[in-house]
Amino acid sequence: MENDWKLNLKYGRIKTPYQHYTVLADGVVGKLKDGFEYPSGKAWMGMKTWSSSMEESAEMIKVIGEQIGFQVTGKIEVYESDPSLPPQENPHAYDINFTPYKT
C-alpha cells in the first residue's frame, strides 16, 4: 500500500528526529534556476519540509529560495503539517511553489 509509511511513522515503526512543516515566505521572484519557471515579481514561496525545528525550516526557505532565485523580503510563516512524502536521513524540502500578489 502506498501510504504504509504514514502508518509506520504514526506507530513508531519508522523513526525520525525530524518534524514535518509547511513554510511560507513573502518575497520577490527573480530569474529562477534549477528548472523552476515563474514570472518575476512579488510572491509567496511555499514549501514542505522535514526538519529538526520551525527555525530550521525558516532558514531552509531562505537558503533554498536564494539558490533558486527567490529573495525573502518579508514575513516567514511556519506551520506543523501532515507530510506528503516520508522522512529521509537528512532534513529536506519538497513541493516548492509560488503564489503571486500585487501590492
mmCIF file of N, CA, C and O in Angstrom:
data_model
loop_
_atom_site.group_PDB
_atom_site.id
_atom_site.type_symbol
_atom_site.label_atom_id
_atom_site.label_comp_id
_atom_site.label_asym_id
_atom_site.label_seq_id
_atom_site.Cartn_x
_atom_site.Cartn_y
_atom_site.Cartn_z
ATOM 1 N N MET A 1 0.847 -1.186 0.000
ATOM 2 C CA MET A 1 0.000 0.000 0.000
ATOM 3 C C MET A 1 0.888 1.244 0.000
ATOM 4 O O MET A 1 1.885 1.305 0.706
ATOM 5 N N GLU A 2 0.502 2.248 -0.783
ATOM 6 C CA GLU A 2 1.295 3.455 -0.985
ATOM 7 C C GLU A 2 1.555 4.234 0.302
ATOM 8 O O GLU A 2 2.627 4.777 0.506
ATOM 9 N N ASN A 3 0.598 4.306 1.197
ATOM 10 C CA ASN A 3 0.752 5.111 2.401
ATOM 11 C C ASN A 3 1.151 4.300 3.629
ATOM 12 O O ASN A 3 0.975 4.757 4.751
ATOM 13 N N ASP A 4 1.707 3.107 3.443
ATOM 14 C CA ASP A 4 2.167 2.316 4.588
ATOM 15 C C ASP A 4 3.159 3.095 5.436
ATOM 16 O O ASP A 4 3.182 2.953 6.647
ATOM 17 N N TRP A 5 3.992 3.920 4.803
ATOM 18 C CA TRP A 5 4.983 4.682 5.557
ATOM 19 C C TRP A 5 4.314 5.607 6.570
ATOM 20 O O TRP A 5 4.852 5.835 7.654
ATOM 21 N N LYS A 6 3.121 6.133 6.248
ATOM 22 C CA LYS A 6 2.415 7.006 7.191
ATOM 23 C C LYS A 6 1.999 6.236 8.435
ATOM 24 O O LYS A 6 2.151 6.717 9.558
ATOM 25 N N LEU A 7 1.484 5.044 8.240
ATOM 26 C CA LEU A 7 1.102 4.212 9.392
ATOM 27 C C LEU A 7 2.336 3.781 10.178
ATOM 28 O O LEU A 7 2.334 3.801 11.407
ATOM 29 N N ASN A 8 3.385 3.408 9.474
ATOM 30 C CA ASN A 8 4.624 3.011 10.146
ATOM 31 C C ASN A 8 5.213 4.171 10.945
ATOM 32 O O ASN A 8 5.728 3.980 12.052
ATOM 33 N N LEU A 9 5.118 5.376 10.423
ATOM 34 C CA LEU A 9 5.592 6.564 11.136
ATOM 35 C C LEU A 9 4.714 6.833 12.359
ATOM 36 O O LEU A 9 5.220 7.050 13.468
ATOM 37 N N LYS A 10 3.418 6.765 12.163
ATOM 38 C CA LYS A 10 2.467 7.024 13.253
ATOM 39 C C LYS A 10 2.655 6.062 14.414
ATOM 40 O O LYS A 10 2.591 6.451 15.579
ATOM 41 N N TYR A 11 2.897 4.799 14.116
ATOM 42 C CA TYR A 11 3.012 3.783 15.163
ATOM 43 C C TYR A 11 4.453 3.498 15.569
ATOM 44 O O TYR A 11 4.729 2.525 16.269
ATOM 45 N N GLY A 12 5.380 4.356 15.141
ATOM 46 C CA GLY A 12 6.752 4.269 15.618
ATOM 47 C C GLY A 12 7.622 3.223 14.957
ATOM 48 O O GLY A 12 8.741 2.980 15.416
ATOM 49 N N ARG A 13 7.140 2.603 13.898
ATOM 50 C CA ARG A 13 7.971 1.622 13.188
ATOM 51 C C ARG A 13 8.990 2.313 12.286
ATOM 52 O O ARG A 13 9.984 1.709 11.899
ATOM 53 N N ILE A 14 8.707 3.558 11.926
ATOM 54 C CA ILE A 14 9.688 4.416 11.267
ATOM 55 C C ILE A 14 10.027 5.496 12.286
ATOM 56 O O ILE A 14 9.137 6.147 12.822
ATOM 57 N N LYS A 15 11.297 5.656 12.537
ATOM 58 C CA LYS A 15 11.745 6.673 13.492
ATOM 59 C C LYS A 15 12.482 7.774 12.738
ATOM 60 O O LYS A 15 13.227 7.511 11.811
ATOM 61 N N THR A 16 12.241 9.005 13.158
ATOM 62 C CA THR A 16 12.940 10.152 12.569
ATOM 63 C C THR A 16 13.110 11.216 13.641
ATOM 64 O O THR A 16 12.221 11.398 14.478
ATOM 65 N N PRO A 17 14.228 11.909 13.618
ATOM 66 C CA PRO A 17 14.404 13.015 14.557
ATOM 67 C C PRO A 17 13.733 14.300 14.058
ATOM 68 O O PRO A 17 13.788 15.327 14.721
ATOM 69 N N TYR A 18 13.072 14.234 12.889
ATOM 70 C CA TYR A 18 12.538 15.428 12.254
ATOM 71 C C TYR A 18 11.030 15.535 12.413
ATOM 72 O O TYR A 18 10.330 14.542 12.588
ATOM 73 N N GLN A 19 10.553 16.767 12.309
ATOM 74 C CA GLN A 19 9.128 17.082 12.295
ATOM 75 C C GLN A 19 8.791 17.579 10.893
ATOM 76 O O GLN A 19 9.664 18.051 10.165
ATOM 77 N N HIS A 20 7.512 17.516 10.557
ATOM 78 C CA HIS A 20 7.083 17.981 9.239
ATOM 79 C C HIS A 20 6.429 19.348 9.359
ATOM 80 O O HIS A 20 5.612 19.585 10.243
ATOM 81 N N TYR A 21 6.818 20.258 8.436
ATOM 82 C CA TYR A 21 6.298 21.624 8.448
ATOM 83 C C TYR A 21 5.938 22.078 7.035
ATOM 84 O O TYR A 21 6.481 21.575 6.050
ATOM 85 N N THR A 22 5.045 23.065 6.978
ATOM 86 C CA THR A 22 4.796 23.830 5.768
ATOM 87 C C THR A 22 5.305 25.234 6.039
ATOM 88 O O THR A 22 5.031 25.800 7.088
ATOM 89 N N VAL A 23 6.076 25.777 5.084
ATOM 90 C CA VAL A 23 6.718 27.073 5.260
ATOM 91 C C VAL A 23 6.276 28.008 4.141
ATOM 92 O O VAL A 23 6.240 27.617 2.975
ATOM 93 N N LEU A 24 5.950 29.247 4.499
ATOM 94 C CA LEU A 24 5.588 30.287 3.536
ATOM 95 C C LEU A 24 6.490 31.488 3.765
ATOM 96 O O LEU A 24 6.760 31.855 4.907
ATOM 97 N N ALA A 25 6.962 32.102 2.672
ATOM 98 C CA ALA A 25 7.816 33.279 2.784
ATOM 99 C C ALA A 25 7.387 34.326 1.776
ATOM 100 O O ALA A 25 7.153 34.027 0.606
ATOM 101 N N ASP A 26 7.307 35.559 2.238
ATOM 102 C CA ASP A 26 6.977 36.700 1.392
ATOM 103 C C ASP A 26 8.262 37.213 0.752
ATOM 104 O O ASP A 26 9.278 37.376 1.435
ATOM 105 N N GLY A 27 8.229 37.432 -0.556
ATOM 106 C CA GLY A 27 9.445 37.898 -1.208
ATOM 107 C C GLY A 27 9.251 38.231 -2.667
ATOM 108 O O GLY A 27 8.141 38.535 -3.116
ATOM 109 N N VAL A 28 10.361 38.151 -3.394
ATOM 110 C CA VAL A 28 10.373 38.531 -4.807
ATOM 111 C C VAL A 28 11.006 37.417 -5.639
ATOM 112 O O VAL A 28 12.108 36.954 -5.339
ATOM 113 N N VAL A 29 10.288 37.012 -6.671
ATOM 114 C CA VAL A 29 10.809 36.042 -7.627
ATOM 115 C C VAL A 29 11.686 36.793 -8.618
ATOM 116 O O VAL A 29 11.244 37.764 -9.235
ATOM 117 N N GLY A 30 12.924 36.365 -8.751
ATOM 118 C CA GLY A 30 13.828 36.936 -9.744
ATOM 119 C C GLY A 30 13.959 35.962 -10.899
ATOM 120 O O GLY A 30 13.002 35.269 -11.254
ATOM 121 N N LYS A 31 15.147 35.868 -11.447
ATOM 122 C CA LYS A 31 15.404 34.890 -12.510
ATOM 123 C C LYS A 31 15.625 33.533 -11.849
ATOM 124 O O LYS A 31 16.640 33.302 -11.194
ATOM 125 N N LEU A 32 14.664 32.642 -12.013
ATOM 126 C CA LEU A 32 14.724 31.340 -11.353
ATOM 127 C C LEU A 32 15.678 30.390 -12.053
ATOM 128 O O LEU A 32 15.868 30.460 -13.265
ATOM 129 N N LYS A 33 16.270 29.494 -11.257
ATOM 130 C CA LYS A 33 17.212 28.488 -11.758
ATOM 131 C C LYS A 33 16.705 27.094 -11.402
ATOM 132 O O LYS A 33 15.660 26.936 -10.805
ATOM 133 N N ASP A 34 17.511 26.108 -11.714
ATOM 134 C CA ASP A 34 17.255 24.702 -11.356
ATOM 135 C C ASP A 34 15.931 24.172 -11.878
ATOM 136 O O ASP A 34 15.263 23.378 -11.224
ATOM 137 N N GLY A 35 15.521 24.642 -13.060
ATOM 138 C CA GLY A 35 14.309 24.114 -13.680
ATOM 139 C C GLY A 35 13.022 24.775 -13.213
ATOM 140 O O GLY A 35 11.944 24.404 -13.660
ATOM 141 N N PHE A 36 13.095 25.753 -12.310
ATOM 142 C CA PHE A 36 11.896 26.455 -11.862
ATOM 143 C C PHE A 36 11.555 27.550 -12.861
ATOM 144 O O PHE A 36 12.426 28.262 -13.334
ATOM 145 N N GLU A 37 10.272 27.679 -13.168
ATOM 146 C CA GLU A 37 9.811 28.718 -14.066
ATOM 147 C C GLU A 37 8.616 29.401 -13.425
ATOM 148 O O GLU A 37 7.669 28.741 -12.993
ATOM 149 N N TYR A 38 8.705 30.731 -13.354
ATOM 150 C CA TYR A 38 7.620 31.511 -12.784
ATOM 151 C C TYR A 38 7.862 32.968 -13.125
ATOM 152 O O TYR A 38 9.008 33.406 -13.173
ATOM 153 N N PRO A 39 6.818 33.762 -13.357
ATOM 154 C CA PRO A 39 7.029 35.176 -13.676
ATOM 155 C C PRO A 39 7.715 35.915 -12.527
ATOM 156 O O PRO A 39 7.464 35.627 -11.357
ATOM 157 N N SER A 40 8.542 36.880 -12.865
ATOM 158 C CA SER A 40 9.207 37.698 -11.861
ATOM 159 C C SER A 40 8.193 38.590 -11.153
ATOM 160 O O SER A 40 7.178 38.957 -11.727
ATOM 161 N N GLY A 41 8.502 38.927 -9.903
ATOM 162 C CA GLY A 41 7.657 39.848 -9.155
ATOM 163 C C GLY A 41 7.386 39.354 -7.747
ATOM 164 O O GLY A 41 7.899 38.326 -7.306
ATOM 165 N N LYS A 42 6.551 40.104 -7.039
ATOM 166 C CA LYS A 42 6.216 39.773 -5.653
ATOM 167 C C LYS A 42 5.426 38.466 -5.608
ATOM 168 O O LYS A 42 4.542 38.239 -6.434
ATOM 169 N N ALA A 43 5.769 37.636 -4.619
ATOM 170 C CA ALA A 43 5.085 36.346 -4.491
ATOM 171 C C ALA A 43 5.331 35.766 -3.103
ATOM 172 O O ALA A 43 6.246 36.179 -2.384
ATOM 173 N N TRP A 44 4.510 34.826 -2.754
ATOM 174 C CA TRP A 44 4.754 33.972 -1.597
ATOM 175 C C TRP A 44 5.382 32.689 -2.124
ATOM 176 O O TRP A 44 4.899 32.117 -3.110
ATOM 177 N N MET A 45 6.462 32.265 -1.501
ATOM 178 C CA MET A 45 7.064 30.963 -1.809
ATOM 179 C C MET A 45 6.589 30.005 -0.733
ATOM 180 O O MET A 45 6.623 30.335 0.460
ATOM 181 N N GLY A 46 6.149 28.847 -1.143
ATOM 182 C CA GLY A 46 5.720 27.836 -0.196
ATOM 183 C C GLY A 46 6.491 26.554 -0.423
ATOM 184 O O GLY A 46 6.913 26.265 -1.543
ATOM 185 N N MET A 47 6.706 25.817 0.652
ATOM 186 C CA MET A 47 7.338 24.507 0.524
ATOM 187 C C MET A 47 7.047 23.687 1.771
ATOM 188 O O MET A 47 6.659 24.223 2.805
ATOM 189 N N LYS A 48 7.223 22.398 1.655
ATOM 190 C CA LYS A 48 7.079 21.478 2.786
ATOM 191 C C LYS A 48 8.473 21.035 3.190
ATOM 192 O O LYS A 48 9.349 20.887 2.337
ATOM 193 N N THR A 49 8.661 20.825 4.487
ATOM 194 C CA THR A 49 9.980 20.411 4.974
ATOM 195 C C THR A 49 9.883 19.318 6.024
ATOM 196 O O THR A 49 8.907 19.226 6.760
ATOM 197 N N TRP A 50 10.912 18.527 6.051
ATOM 198 C CA TRP A 50 11.217 17.666 7.188
ATOM 199 C C TRP A 50 12.457 18.306 7.807
ATOM 200 O O TRP A 50 13.497 18.415 7.151
ATOM 201 N N SER A 51 12.345 18.793 9.039
ATOM 202 C CA SER A 51 13.476 19.454 9.685
ATOM 203 C C SER A 51 13.401 19.256 11.197
ATOM 204 O O SER A 51 12.406 18.760 11.726
ATOM 205 N N SER A 52 14.458 19.693 11.870
ATOM 206 C CA SER A 52 14.537 19.498 13.321
ATOM 207 C C SER A 52 13.750 20.541 14.103
ATOM 208 O O SER A 52 13.477 20.336 15.284
ATOM 209 N N SER A 53 13.378 21.668 13.468
ATOM 210 C CA SER A 53 12.645 22.713 14.186
ATOM 211 C C SER A 53 11.993 23.681 13.206
ATOM 212 O O SER A 53 12.339 23.723 12.018
ATOM 213 N N MET A 54 11.101 24.497 13.737
ATOM 214 C CA MET A 54 10.493 25.553 12.924
ATOM 215 C C MET A 54 11.557 26.541 12.461
ATOM 216 O O MET A 54 11.513 27.032 11.334
ATOM 217 N N GLU A 55 12.523 26.820 13.324
ATOM 218 C CA GLU A 55 13.602 27.746 12.990
ATOM 219 C C GLU A 55 14.438 27.212 11.822
ATOM 220 O O GLU A 55 14.818 27.963 10.923
ATOM 221 N N GLU A 56 14.722 25.907 11.858
ATOM 222 C CA GLU A 56 15.487 25.319 10.757
ATOM 223 C C GLU A 56 14.697 25.403 9.452
ATOM 224 O O GLU A 56 15.257 25.705 8.395
ATOM 225 N N SER A 57 13.385 25.176 9.502
ATOM 226 C CA SER A 57 12.552 25.284 8.305
ATOM 227 C C SER A 57 12.554 26.708 7.763
ATOM 228 O O SER A 57 12.621 26.915 6.548
ATOM 229 N N ALA A 58 12.510 27.700 8.651
ATOM 230 C CA ALA A 58 12.561 29.097 8.220
ATOM 231 C C ALA A 58 13.896 29.400 7.540
ATOM 232 O O ALA A 58 13.950 30.088 6.516
ATOM 233 N N GLU A 59 14.972 28.865 8.085
ATOM 234 C CA GLU A 59 16.288 29.068 7.479
ATOM 235 C C GLU A 59 16.367 28.350 6.125
ATOM 236 O O GLU A 59 16.944 28.879 5.167
ATOM 237 N N MET A 60 15.763 27.179 6.035
ATOM 238 C CA MET A 60 15.776 26.414 4.793
ATOM 239 C C MET A 60 15.108 27.193 3.654
ATOM 240 O O MET A 60 15.615 27.202 2.526
ATOM 241 N N ILE A 61 13.978 27.858 3.935
ATOM 242 C CA ILE A 61 13.297 28.573 2.847
ATOM 243 C C ILE A 61 14.135 29.757 2.378
ATOM 244 O O ILE A 61 14.148 30.080 1.191
ATOM 245 N N LYS A 62 14.877 30.385 3.284
ATOM 246 C CA LYS A 62 15.769 31.486 2.873
ATOM 247 C C LYS A 62 16.887 30.964 1.972
ATOM 248 O O LYS A 62 17.154 31.519 0.908
ATOM 249 N N VAL A 63 17.537 29.890 2.406
ATOM 250 C CA VAL A 63 18.684 29.345 1.670
ATOM 251 C C VAL A 63 18.241 28.761 0.330
ATOM 252 O O VAL A 63 18.835 29.058 -0.712
ATOM 253 N N ILE A 64 17.206 27.951 0.339
ATOM 254 C CA ILE A 64 16.720 27.342 -0.904
ATOM 255 C C ILE A 64 16.195 28.418 -1.849
ATOM 256 O O ILE A 64 16.462 28.391 -3.049
ATOM 257 N N GLY A 65 15.464 29.381 -1.310
ATOM 258 C CA GLY A 65 14.965 30.483 -2.127
ATOM 259 C C GLY A 65 16.095 31.202 -2.839
ATOM 260 O O GLY A 65 16.024 31.454 -4.044
ATOM 261 N N GLU A 66 17.151 31.531 -2.085
ATOM 262 C CA GLU A 66 18.310 32.198 -2.677
ATOM 263 C C GLU A 66 18.940 31.357 -3.782
ATOM 264 O O GLU A 66 19.327 31.874 -4.822
ATOM 265 N N GLN A 67 19.049 30.055 -3.547
ATOM 266 C CA GLN A 67 19.668 29.157 -4.520
ATOM 267 C C GLN A 67 18.896 29.104 -5.830
ATOM 268 O O GLN A 67 19.483 28.933 -6.893
ATOM 269 N N ILE A 68 17.563 29.239 -5.756
ATOM 270 C CA ILE A 68 16.765 29.107 -6.986
ATOM 271 C C ILE A 68 16.325 30.439 -7.573
ATOM 272 O O ILE A 68 15.676 30.469 -8.606
ATOM 273 N N GLY A 69 16.634 31.576 -6.903
ATOM 274 C CA GLY A 69 16.305 32.876 -7.467
ATOM 275 C C GLY A 69 15.155 33.597 -6.810
ATOM 276 O O GLY A 69 14.552 34.492 -7.406
ATOM 277 N N PHE A 70 14.830 33.250 -5.569
ATOM 278 C CA PHE A 70 13.769 33.917 -4.807
ATOM 279 C C PHE A 70 14.410 34.611 -3.613
ATOM 280 O O PHE A 70 15.181 33.996 -2.874
ATOM 281 N N GLN A 71 14.078 35.884 -3.422
ATOM 282 C CA GLN A 71 14.633 36.641 -2.306
ATOM 283 C C GLN A 71 13.540 36.877 -1.266
ATOM 284 O O GLN A 71 12.520 37.497 -1.573
ATOM 285 N N VAL A 72 13.739 36.363 -0.053
ATOM 286 C CA VAL A 72 12.797 36.610 1.036
ATOM 287 C C VAL A 72 12.957 38.069 1.459
ATOM 288 O O VAL A 72 14.055 38.509 1.794
ATOM 289 N N THR A 73 11.851 38.821 1.418
ATOM 290 C CA THR A 73 11.905 40.234 1.793
ATOM 291 C C THR A 73 10.955 40.569 2.937
ATOM 292 O O THR A 73 10.939 41.691 3.423
ATOM 293 N N GLY A 74 10.155 39.618 3.342
ATOM 294 C CA GLY A 74 9.157 39.892 4.378
ATOM 295 C C GLY A 74 9.009 38.737 5.346
ATOM 296 O O GLY A 74 9.954 38.026 5.659
ATOM 297 N N LYS A 75 7.804 38.540 5.736
ATOM 298 C CA LYS A 75 7.432 37.585 6.772
ATOM 299 C C LYS A 75 7.654 36.128 6.332
ATOM 300 O O LYS A 75 7.447 35.784 5.172
ATOM 301 N N ILE A 76 8.076 35.305 7.295
ATOM 302 C CA ILE A 76 8.166 33.859 7.102
ATOM 303 C C ILE A 76 7.218 33.215 8.104
ATOM 304 O O ILE A 76 7.252 33.539 9.295
ATOM 305 N N GLU A 77 6.357 32.337 7.617
ATOM 306 C CA GLU A 77 5.412 31.625 8.475
ATOM 307 C C GLU A 77 5.704 30.138 8.389
ATOM 308 O O GLU A 77 5.910 29.608 7.303
ATOM 309 N N VAL A 78 5.712 29.472 9.550
ATOM 310 C CA VAL A 78 5.995 28.036 9.611
ATOM 311 C C VAL A 78 4.871 27.363 10.400
ATOM 312 O O VAL A 78 4.518 27.813 11.494
ATOM 313 N N TYR A 79 4.323 26.289 9.843
ATOM 314 C CA TYR A 79 3.222 25.564 10.464
ATOM 315 C C TYR A 79 3.534 24.075 10.508
ATOM 316 O O TYR A 79 4.076 23.536 9.532
ATOM 317 N N GLU A 80 3.183 23.418 11.591
ATOM 318 C CA GLU A 80 3.244 21.958 11.612
ATOM 319 C C GLU A 80 2.197 21.462 10.632
ATOM 320 O O GLU A 80 1.104 22.027 10.542
ATOM 321 N N SER A 81 2.521 20.415 9.873
ATOM 322 C CA SER A 81 1.587 19.915 8.865
ATOM 323 C C SER A 81 1.781 18.419 8.651
ATOM 324 O O SER A 81 2.782 17.842 9.068
ATOM 325 N N ASP A 82 0.809 17.819 7.982
ATOM 326 C CA ASP A 82 0.892 16.407 7.646
ATOM 327 C C ASP A 82 1.768 16.222 6.414
ATOM 328 O O ASP A 82 1.636 16.972 5.442
ATOM 329 N N PRO A 83 2.631 15.232 6.422
ATOM 330 C CA PRO A 83 3.540 15.015 5.288
ATOM 331 C C PRO A 83 2.863 14.368 4.092
ATOM 332 O O PRO A 83 1.899 13.619 4.230
ATOM 333 N N SER A 84 3.410 14.675 2.920
ATOM 334 C CA SER A 84 3.007 14.016 1.678
ATOM 335 C C SER A 84 4.055 13.004 1.247
ATOM 336 O O SER A 84 3.767 12.122 0.444
ATOM 337 N N LEU A 85 5.278 13.192 1.747
ATOM 338 C CA LEU A 85 6.387 12.281 1.459
ATOM 339 C C LEU A 85 7.029 11.852 2.772
ATOM 340 O O LEU A 85 7.021 12.609 3.744
ATOM 341 N N PRO A 86 7.610 10.657 2.806
ATOM 342 C CA PRO A 86 8.217 10.172 4.043
ATOM 343 C C PRO A 86 9.499 10.922 4.394
ATOM 344 O O PRO A 86 10.111 11.556 3.529
ATOM 345 N N PRO A 87 9.905 10.847 5.664
ATOM 346 C CA PRO A 87 11.166 11.463 6.057
ATOM 347 C C PRO A 87 12.341 10.754 5.395
ATOM 348 O O PRO A 87 12.215 9.616 4.946
ATOM 349 N N GLN A 88 13.460 11.471 5.334
ATOM 350 C CA GLN A 88 14.690 10.893 4.813
ATOM 351 C C GLN A 88 15.750 10.961 5.904
ATOM 352 O O GLN A 88 15.473 11.373 7.026
ATOM 353 N N GLU A 89 16.951 10.589 5.555
ATOM 354 C CA GLU A 89 18.045 10.571 6.514
ATOM 355 C C GLU A 89 18.429 11.971 6.981
ATOM 356 O O GLU A 89 18.875 12.165 8.101
ATOM 357 N N ASN A 90 18.257 12.974 6.113
ATOM 358 C CA ASN A 90 18.627 14.354 6.415
ATOM 359 C C ASN A 90 17.417 15.262 6.246
ATOM 360 O O ASN A 90 16.452 14.907 5.566
ATOM 361 N N PRO A 91 17.469 16.475 6.819
ATOM 362 C CA PRO A 91 16.395 17.436 6.567
ATOM 363 C C PRO A 91 16.285 17.696 5.065
ATOM 364 O O PRO A 91 17.295 17.689 4.360
ATOM 365 N N HIS A 92 15.064 17.910 4.601
ATOM 366 C CA HIS A 92 14.883 18.200 3.180
ATOM 367 C C HIS A 92 13.567 18.935 2.943
ATOM 368 O O HIS A 92 12.696 18.958 3.801
ATOM 369 N N ALA A 93 13.475 19.541 1.769
ATOM 370 C CA ALA A 93 12.287 20.286 1.368
ATOM 371 C C ALA A 93 11.741 19.702 0.068
ATOM 372 O O ALA A 93 12.481 19.117 -0.715
ATOM 373 N N TYR A 94 10.440 19.890 -0.139
ATOM 374 C CA TYR A 94 9.799 19.428 -1.369
ATOM 375 C C TYR A 94 8.534 20.251 -1.618
ATOM 376 O O TYR A 94 8.155 21.070 -0.787
ATOM 377 N N ASP A 95 7.903 20.041 -2.752
ATOM 378 C CA ASP A 95 6.678 20.757 -3.155
ATOM 379 C C ASP A 95 6.854 22.275 -3.101
ATOM 380 O O ASP A 95 6.019 22.997 -2.564
ATOM 381 N N ILE A 96 7.914 22.766 -3.709
ATOM 382 C CA ILE A 96 8.161 24.206 -3.747
ATOM 383 C C ILE A 96 7.217 24.831 -4.768
ATOM 384 O O ILE A 96 7.074 24.333 -5.882
ATOM 385 N N ASN A 97 6.561 25.933 -4.361
ATOM 386 C CA ASN A 97 5.630 26.614 -5.260
ATOM 387 C C ASN A 97 5.638 28.108 -4.994
ATOM 388 O O ASN A 97 6.165 28.565 -3.977
ATOM 389 N N PHE A 98 5.040 28.868 -5.913
ATOM 390 C CA PHE A 98 4.985 30.322 -5.799
ATOM 391 C C PHE A 98 3.556 30.789 -6.049
ATOM 392 O O PHE A 98 2.866 30.259 -6.910
ATOM 393 N N THR A 99 3.142 31.804 -5.293
ATOM 394 C CA THR A 99 1.827 32.416 -5.477
ATOM 395 C C THR A 99 2.022 33.923 -5.586
ATOM 396 O O THR A 99 2.445 34.566 -4.622
ATOM 397 N N PRO A 100 1.749 34.501 -6.763
ATOM 398 C CA PRO A 100 1.975 35.940 -6.955
ATOM 399 C C PRO A 100 0.930 36.789 -6.241
ATOM 400 O O PRO A 100 -0.177 36.320 -5.954
ATOM 401 N N TYR A 101 1.298 38.037 -5.995
ATOM 402 C CA TYR A 101 0.324 39.011 -5.486
ATOM 403 C C TYR A 101 0.760 40.405 -5.904
ATOM 404 O O TYR A 101 1.917 40.636 -6.222
ATOM 405 N N LYS A 102 -0.204 41.316 -5.899
ATOM 406 C CA LYS A 102 0.075 42.707 -6.212
ATOM 407 C C LYS A 102 -0.161 43.523 -4.962
ATOM 408 O O LYS A 102 -1.058 43.234 -4.185
ATOM 409 N N THR A 103 0.650 44.578 -4.797
ATOM 410 C CA THR A 103 0.501 45.435 -3.610
ATOM 411 C C THR A 103 -0.360 46.631 -3.907
ATOM 412 O O THR A 103 -0.591 46.991 -5.016
#
